[in-house]
PDB file of N, CA and C in Angstrom:
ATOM      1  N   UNK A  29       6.303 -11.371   1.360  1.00 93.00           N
ATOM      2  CA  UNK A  29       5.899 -12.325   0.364  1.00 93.00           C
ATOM      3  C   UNK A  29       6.363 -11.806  -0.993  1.00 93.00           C
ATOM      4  N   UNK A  30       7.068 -12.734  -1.497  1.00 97.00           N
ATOM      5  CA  UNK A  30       7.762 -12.426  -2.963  1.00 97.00           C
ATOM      6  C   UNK A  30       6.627 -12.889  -3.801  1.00 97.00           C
ATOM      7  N   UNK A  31       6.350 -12.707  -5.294  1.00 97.00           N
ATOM      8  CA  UNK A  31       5.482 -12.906  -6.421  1.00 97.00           C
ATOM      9  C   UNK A  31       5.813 -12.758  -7.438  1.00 97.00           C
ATOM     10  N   UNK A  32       6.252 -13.306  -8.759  1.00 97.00           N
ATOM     11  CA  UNK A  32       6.016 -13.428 -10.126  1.00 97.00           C
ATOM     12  C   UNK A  32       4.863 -14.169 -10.599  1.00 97.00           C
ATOM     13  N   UNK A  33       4.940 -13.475 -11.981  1.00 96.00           N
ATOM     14  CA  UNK A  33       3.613 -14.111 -13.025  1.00 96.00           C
ATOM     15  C   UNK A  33       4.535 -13.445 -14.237  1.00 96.00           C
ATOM     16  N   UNK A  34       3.881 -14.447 -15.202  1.00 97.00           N
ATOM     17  CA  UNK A  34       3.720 -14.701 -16.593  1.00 97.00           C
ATOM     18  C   UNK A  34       2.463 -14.601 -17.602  1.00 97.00           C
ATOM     19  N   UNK A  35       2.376 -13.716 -18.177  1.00 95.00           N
ATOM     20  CA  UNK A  35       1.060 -13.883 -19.139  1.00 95.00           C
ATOM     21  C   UNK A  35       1.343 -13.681 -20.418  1.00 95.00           C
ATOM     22  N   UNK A  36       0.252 -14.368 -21.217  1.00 95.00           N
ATOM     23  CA  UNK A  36       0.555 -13.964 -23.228  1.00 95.00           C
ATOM     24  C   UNK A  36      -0.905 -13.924 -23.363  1.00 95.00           C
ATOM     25  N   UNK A  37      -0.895 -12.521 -24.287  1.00 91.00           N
ATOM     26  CA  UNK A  37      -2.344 -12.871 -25.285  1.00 91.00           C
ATOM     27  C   UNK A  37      -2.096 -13.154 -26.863  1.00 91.00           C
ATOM     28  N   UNK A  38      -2.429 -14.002 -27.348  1.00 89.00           N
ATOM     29  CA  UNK A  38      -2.153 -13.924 -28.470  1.00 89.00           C
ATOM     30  C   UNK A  38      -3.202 -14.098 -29.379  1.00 89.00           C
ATOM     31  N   UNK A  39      -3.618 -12.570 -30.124  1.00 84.00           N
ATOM     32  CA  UNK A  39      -5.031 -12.550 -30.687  1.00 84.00           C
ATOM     33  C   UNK A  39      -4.817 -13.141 -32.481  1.00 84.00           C
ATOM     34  N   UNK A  40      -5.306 -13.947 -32.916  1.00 79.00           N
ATOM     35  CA  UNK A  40      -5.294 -14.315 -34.270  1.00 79.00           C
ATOM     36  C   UNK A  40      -5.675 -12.970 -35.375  1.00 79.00           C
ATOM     37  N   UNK A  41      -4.818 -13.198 -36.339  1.00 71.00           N
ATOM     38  CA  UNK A  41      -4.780 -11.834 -37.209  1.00 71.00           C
ATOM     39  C   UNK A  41      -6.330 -11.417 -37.680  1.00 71.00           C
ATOM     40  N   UNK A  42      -7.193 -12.444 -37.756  1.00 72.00           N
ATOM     41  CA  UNK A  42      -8.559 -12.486 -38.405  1.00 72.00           C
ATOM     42  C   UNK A  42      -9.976 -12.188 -37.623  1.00 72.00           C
ATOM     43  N   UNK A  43      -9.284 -11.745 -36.190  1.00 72.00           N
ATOM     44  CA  UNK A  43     -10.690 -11.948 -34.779  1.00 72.00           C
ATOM     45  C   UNK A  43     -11.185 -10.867 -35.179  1.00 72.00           C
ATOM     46  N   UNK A  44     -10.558  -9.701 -35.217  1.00 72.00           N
ATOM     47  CA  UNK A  44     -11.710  -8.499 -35.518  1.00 72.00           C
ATOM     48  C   UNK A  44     -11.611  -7.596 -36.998  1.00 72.00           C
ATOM     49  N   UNK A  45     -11.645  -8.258 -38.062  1.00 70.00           N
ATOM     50  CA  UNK A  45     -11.737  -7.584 -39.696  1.00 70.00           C
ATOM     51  C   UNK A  45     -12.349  -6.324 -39.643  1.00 70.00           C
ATOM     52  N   UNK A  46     -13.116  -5.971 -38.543  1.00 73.00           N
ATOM     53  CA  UNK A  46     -13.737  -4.275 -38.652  1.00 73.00           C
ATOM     54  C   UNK A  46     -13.151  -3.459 -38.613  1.00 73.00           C
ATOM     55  N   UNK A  47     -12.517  -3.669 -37.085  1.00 71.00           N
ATOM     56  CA  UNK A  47     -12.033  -3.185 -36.132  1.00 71.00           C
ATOM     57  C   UNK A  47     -10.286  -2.722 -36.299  1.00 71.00           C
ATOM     58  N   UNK A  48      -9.498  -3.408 -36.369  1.00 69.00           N
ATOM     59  CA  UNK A  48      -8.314  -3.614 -36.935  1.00 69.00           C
ATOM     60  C   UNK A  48      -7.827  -4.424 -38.530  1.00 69.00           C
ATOM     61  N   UNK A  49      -6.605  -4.011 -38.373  1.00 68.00           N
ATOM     62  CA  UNK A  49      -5.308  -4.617 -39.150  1.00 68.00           C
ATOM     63  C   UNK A  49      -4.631  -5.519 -38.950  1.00 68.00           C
ATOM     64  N   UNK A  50      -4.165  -6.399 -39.503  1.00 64.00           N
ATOM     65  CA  UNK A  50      -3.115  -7.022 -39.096  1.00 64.00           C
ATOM     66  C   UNK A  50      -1.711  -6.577 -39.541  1.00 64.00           C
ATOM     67  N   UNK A  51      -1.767  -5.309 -40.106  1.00 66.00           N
ATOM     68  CA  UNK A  51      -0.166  -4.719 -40.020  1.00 66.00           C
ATOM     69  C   UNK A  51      -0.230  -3.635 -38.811  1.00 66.00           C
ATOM     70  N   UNK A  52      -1.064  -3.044 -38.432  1.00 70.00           N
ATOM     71  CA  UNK A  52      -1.052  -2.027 -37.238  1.00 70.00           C
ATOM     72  C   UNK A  52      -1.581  -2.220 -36.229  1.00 70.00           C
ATOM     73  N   UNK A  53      -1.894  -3.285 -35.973  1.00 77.00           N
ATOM     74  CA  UNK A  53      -2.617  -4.060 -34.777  1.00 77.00           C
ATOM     75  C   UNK A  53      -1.740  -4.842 -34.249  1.00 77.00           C
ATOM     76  N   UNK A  54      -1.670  -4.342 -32.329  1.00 80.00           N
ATOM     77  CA  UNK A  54      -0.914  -5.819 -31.988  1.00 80.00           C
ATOM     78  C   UNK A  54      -1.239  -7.127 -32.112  1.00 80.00           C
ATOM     79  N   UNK A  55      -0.651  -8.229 -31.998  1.00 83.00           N
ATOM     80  CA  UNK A  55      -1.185  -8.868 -32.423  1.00 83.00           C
ATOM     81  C   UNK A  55      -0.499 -10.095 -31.153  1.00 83.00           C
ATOM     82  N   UNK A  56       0.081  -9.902 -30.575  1.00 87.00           N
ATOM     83  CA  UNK A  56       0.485 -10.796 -29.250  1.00 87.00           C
ATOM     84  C   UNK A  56       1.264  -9.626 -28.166  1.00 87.00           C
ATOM     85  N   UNK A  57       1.004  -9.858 -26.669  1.00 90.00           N
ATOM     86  CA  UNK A  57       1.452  -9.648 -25.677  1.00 90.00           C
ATOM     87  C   UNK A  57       2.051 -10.419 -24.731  1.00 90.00           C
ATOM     88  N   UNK A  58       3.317  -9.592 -24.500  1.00 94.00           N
ATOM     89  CA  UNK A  58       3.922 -11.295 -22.972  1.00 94.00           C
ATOM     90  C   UNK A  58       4.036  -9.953 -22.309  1.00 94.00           C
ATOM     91  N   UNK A  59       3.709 -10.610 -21.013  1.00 96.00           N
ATOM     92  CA  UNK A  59       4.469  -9.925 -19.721  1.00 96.00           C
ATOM     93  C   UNK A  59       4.641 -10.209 -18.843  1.00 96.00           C
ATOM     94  N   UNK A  60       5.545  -9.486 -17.930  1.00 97.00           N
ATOM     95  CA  UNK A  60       6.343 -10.461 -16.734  1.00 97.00           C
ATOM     96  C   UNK A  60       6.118  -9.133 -15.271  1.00 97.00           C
ATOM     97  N   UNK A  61       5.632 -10.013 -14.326  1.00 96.00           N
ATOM     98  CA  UNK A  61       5.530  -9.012 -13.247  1.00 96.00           C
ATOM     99  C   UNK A  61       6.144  -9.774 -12.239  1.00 96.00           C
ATOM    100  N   UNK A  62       7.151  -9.002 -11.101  1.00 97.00           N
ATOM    101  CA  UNK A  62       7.420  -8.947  -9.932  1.00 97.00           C
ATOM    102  C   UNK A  62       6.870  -8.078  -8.965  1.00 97.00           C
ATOM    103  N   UNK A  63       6.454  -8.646  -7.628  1.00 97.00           N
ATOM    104  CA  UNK A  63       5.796  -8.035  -6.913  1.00 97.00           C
ATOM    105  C   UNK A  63       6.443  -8.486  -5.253  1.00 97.00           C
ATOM    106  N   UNK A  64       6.007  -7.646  -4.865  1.00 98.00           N
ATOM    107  CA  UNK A  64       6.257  -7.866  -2.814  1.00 98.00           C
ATOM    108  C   UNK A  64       5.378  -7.558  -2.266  1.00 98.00           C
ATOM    109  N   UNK A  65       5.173  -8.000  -1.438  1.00 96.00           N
ATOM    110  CA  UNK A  65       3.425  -7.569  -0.522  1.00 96.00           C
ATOM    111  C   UNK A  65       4.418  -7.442   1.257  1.00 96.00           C
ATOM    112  N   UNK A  66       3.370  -7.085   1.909  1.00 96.00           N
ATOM    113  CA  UNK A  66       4.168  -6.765   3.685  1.00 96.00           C
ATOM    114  C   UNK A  66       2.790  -7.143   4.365  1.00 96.00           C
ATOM    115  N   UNK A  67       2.414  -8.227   4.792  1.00 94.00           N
ATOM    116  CA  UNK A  67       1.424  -8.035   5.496  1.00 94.00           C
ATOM    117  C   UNK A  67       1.343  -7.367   6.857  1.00 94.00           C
ATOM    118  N   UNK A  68       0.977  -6.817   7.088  1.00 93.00           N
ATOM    119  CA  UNK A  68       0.956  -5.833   8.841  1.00 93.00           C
ATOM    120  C   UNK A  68       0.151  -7.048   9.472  1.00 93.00           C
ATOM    121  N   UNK A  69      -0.696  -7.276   9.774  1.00 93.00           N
ATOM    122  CA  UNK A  69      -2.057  -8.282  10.122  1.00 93.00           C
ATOM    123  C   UNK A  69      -2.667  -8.741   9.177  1.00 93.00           C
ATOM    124  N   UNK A  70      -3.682  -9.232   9.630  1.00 90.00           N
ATOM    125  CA  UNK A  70      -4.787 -10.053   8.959  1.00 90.00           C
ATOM    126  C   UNK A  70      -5.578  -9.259   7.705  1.00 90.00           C
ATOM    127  N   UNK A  71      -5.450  -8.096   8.093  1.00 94.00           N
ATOM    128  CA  UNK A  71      -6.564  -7.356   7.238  1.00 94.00           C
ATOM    129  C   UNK A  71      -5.631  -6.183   6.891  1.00 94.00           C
ATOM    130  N   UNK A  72      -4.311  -6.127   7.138  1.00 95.00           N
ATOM    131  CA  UNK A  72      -3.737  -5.252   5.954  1.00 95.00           C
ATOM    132  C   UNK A  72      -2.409  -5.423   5.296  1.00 95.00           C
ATOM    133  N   UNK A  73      -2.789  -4.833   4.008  1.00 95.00           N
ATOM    134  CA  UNK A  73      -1.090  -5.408   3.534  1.00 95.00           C
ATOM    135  C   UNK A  73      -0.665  -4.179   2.275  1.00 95.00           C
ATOM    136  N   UNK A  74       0.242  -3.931   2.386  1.00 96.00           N
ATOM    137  CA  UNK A  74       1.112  -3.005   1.275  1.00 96.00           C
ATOM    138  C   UNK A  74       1.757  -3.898  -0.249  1.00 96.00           C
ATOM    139  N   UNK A  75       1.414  -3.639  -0.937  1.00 96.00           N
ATOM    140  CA  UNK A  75       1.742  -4.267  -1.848  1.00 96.00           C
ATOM    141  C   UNK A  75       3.125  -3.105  -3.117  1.00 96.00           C
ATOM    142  N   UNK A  76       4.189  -3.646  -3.408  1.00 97.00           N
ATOM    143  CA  UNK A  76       4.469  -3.072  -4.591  1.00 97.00           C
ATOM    144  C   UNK A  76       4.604  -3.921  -5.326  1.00 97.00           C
ATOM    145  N   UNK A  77       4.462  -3.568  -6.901  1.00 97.00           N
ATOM    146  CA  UNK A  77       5.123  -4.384  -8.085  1.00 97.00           C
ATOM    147  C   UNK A  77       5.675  -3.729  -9.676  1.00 97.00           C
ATOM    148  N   UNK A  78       6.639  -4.312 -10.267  1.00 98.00           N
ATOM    149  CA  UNK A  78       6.290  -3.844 -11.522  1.00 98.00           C
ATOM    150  C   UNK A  78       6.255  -4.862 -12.582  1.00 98.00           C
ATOM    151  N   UNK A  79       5.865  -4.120 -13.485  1.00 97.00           N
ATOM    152  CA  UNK A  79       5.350  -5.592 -14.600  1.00 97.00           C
ATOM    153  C   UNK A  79       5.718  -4.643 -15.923  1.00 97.00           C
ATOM    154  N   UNK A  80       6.690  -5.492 -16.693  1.00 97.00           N
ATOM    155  CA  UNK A  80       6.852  -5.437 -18.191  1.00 97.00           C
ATOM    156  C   UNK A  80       6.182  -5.877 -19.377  1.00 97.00           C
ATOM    157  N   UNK A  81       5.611  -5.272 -20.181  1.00 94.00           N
ATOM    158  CA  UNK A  81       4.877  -6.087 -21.485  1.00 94.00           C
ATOM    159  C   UNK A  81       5.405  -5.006 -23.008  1.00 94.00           C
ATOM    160  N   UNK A  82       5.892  -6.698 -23.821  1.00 93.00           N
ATOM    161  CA  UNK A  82       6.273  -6.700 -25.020  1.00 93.00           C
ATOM    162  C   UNK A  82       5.305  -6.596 -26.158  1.00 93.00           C
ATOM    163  N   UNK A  83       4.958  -6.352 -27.153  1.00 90.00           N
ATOM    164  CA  UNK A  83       4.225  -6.397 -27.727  1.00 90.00           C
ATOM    165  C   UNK A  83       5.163  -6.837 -29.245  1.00 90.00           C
ATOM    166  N   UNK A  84       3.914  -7.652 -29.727  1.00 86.00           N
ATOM    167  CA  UNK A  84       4.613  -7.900 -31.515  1.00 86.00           C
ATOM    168  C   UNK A  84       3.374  -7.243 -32.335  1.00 86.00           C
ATOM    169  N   UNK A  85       4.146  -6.273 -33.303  1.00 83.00           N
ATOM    170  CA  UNK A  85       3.140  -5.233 -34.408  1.00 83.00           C
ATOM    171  C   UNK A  85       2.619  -4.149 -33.055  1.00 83.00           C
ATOM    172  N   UNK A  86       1.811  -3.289 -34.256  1.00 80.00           N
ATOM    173  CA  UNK A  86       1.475  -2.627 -33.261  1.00 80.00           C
ATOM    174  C   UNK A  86       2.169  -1.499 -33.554  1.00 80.00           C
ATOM    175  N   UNK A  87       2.926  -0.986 -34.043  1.00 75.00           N
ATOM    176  CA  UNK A  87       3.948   0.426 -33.963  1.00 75.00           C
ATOM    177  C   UNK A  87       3.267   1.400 -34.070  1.00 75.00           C
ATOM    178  N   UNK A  88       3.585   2.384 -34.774  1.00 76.00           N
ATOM    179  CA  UNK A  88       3.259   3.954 -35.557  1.00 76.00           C
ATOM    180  C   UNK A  88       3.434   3.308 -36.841  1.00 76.00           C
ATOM    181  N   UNK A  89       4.245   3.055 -37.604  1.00 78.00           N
ATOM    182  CA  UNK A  89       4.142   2.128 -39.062  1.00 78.00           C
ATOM    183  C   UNK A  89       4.134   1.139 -39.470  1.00 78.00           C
ATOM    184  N   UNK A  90       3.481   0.622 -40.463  1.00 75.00           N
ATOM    185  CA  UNK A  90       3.372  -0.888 -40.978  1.00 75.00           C
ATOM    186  C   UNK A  90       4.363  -2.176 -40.163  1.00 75.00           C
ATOM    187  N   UNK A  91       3.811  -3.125 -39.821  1.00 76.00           N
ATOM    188  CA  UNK A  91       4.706  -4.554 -39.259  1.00 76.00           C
ATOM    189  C   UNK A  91       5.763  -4.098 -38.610  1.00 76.00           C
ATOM    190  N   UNK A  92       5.905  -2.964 -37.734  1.00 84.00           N
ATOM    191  CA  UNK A  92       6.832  -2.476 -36.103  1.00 84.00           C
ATOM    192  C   UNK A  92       6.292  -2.833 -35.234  1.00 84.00           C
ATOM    193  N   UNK A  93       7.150  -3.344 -34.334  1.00 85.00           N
ATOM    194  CA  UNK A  93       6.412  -3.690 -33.108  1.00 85.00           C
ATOM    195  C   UNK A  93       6.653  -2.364 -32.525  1.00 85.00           C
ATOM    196  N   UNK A  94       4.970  -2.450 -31.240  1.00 85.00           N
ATOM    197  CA  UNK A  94       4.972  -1.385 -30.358  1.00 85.00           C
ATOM    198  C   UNK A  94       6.110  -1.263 -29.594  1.00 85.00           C
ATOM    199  N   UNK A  95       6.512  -0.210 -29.019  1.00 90.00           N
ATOM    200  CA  UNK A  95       7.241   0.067 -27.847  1.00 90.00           C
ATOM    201  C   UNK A  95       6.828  -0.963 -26.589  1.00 90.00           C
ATOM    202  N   UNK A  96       7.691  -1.346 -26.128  1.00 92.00           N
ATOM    203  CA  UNK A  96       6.998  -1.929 -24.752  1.00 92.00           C
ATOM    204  C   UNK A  96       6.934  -1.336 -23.596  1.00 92.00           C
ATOM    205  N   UNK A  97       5.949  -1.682 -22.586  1.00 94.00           N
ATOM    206  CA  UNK A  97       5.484  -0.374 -21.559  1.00 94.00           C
ATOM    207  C   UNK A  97       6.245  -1.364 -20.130  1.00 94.00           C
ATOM    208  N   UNK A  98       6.521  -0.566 -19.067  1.00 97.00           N
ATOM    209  CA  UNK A  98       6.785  -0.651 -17.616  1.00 97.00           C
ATOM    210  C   UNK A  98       6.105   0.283 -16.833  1.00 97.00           C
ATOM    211  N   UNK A  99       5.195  -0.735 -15.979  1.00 97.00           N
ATOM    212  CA  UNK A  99       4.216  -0.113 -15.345  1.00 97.00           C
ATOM    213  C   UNK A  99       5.223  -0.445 -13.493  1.00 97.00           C
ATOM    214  N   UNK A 100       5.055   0.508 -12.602  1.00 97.00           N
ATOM    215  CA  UNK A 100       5.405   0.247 -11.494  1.00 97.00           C
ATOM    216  C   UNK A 100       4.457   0.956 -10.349  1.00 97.00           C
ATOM    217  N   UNK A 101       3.562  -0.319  -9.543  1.00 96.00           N
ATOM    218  CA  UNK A 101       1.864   0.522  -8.858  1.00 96.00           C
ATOM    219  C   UNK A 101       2.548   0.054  -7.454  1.00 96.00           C
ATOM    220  N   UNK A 102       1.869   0.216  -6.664  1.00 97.00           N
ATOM    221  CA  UNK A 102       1.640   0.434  -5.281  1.00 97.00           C
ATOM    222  C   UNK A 102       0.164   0.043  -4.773  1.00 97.00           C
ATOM    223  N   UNK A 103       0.137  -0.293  -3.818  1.00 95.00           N
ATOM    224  CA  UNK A 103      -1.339  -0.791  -3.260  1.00 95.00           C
ATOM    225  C   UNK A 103      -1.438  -0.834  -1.810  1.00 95.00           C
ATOM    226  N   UNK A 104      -2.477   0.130  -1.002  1.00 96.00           N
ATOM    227  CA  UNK A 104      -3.041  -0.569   0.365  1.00 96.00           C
ATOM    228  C   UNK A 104      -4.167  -1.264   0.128  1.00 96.00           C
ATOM    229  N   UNK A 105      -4.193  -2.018   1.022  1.00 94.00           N
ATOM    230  CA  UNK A 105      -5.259  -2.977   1.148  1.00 94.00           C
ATOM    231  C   UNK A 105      -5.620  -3.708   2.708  1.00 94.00           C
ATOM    232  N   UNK A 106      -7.062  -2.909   2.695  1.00 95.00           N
ATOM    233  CA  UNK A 106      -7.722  -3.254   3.992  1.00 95.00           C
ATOM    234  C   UNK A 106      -8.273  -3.949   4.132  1.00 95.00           C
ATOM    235  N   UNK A 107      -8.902  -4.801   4.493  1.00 89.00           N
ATOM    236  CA  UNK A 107      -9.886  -5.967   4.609  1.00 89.00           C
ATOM    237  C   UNK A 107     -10.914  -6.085   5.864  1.00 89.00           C
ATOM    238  N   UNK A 108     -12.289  -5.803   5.931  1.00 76.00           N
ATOM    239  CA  UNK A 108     -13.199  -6.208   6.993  1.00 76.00           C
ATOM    240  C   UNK A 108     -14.379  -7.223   6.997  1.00 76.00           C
TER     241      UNK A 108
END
């Protein structure tokens, strides 16, 4: 079984005035994951995937965007 997804967060510059910035705070995320699963049976399956996310702001200095991260997991999964 093949799998993609798509996600965005996109937090408004003003949600948390305590907490953050809006020059050093991200301030939107996209990311994109591909995945494969193997089912053996009913109740087990191997999963891999990896998933990319962009970020806008966010850096080490003023209005840079963060680095973007690549995550690549693995999964068993049993079921009773």
């Amino acid at each position: 079984q093949l799998s993609g997804r798509y996600n965005e967060l996109d937090v408004d510059n003003g949600a948390f005035p305590a907490l953050s910035t809006s020059t050093n705070s991200a301030s939107r995320a996209r990311a994109f994951e591909f995945s494969a699963a193997w089912h053996l049976n009913n109740f087990t399956a191997f999963i891999l995937g990896i998933e990319r996310t962009q970020f806008k702001k966010g850096g080490l200095t003023a209005n840079t965007d963060r680095p973007a991260e690549l995550v690549m997991y693995q999964r068993a999964q049993i079921a009773f």
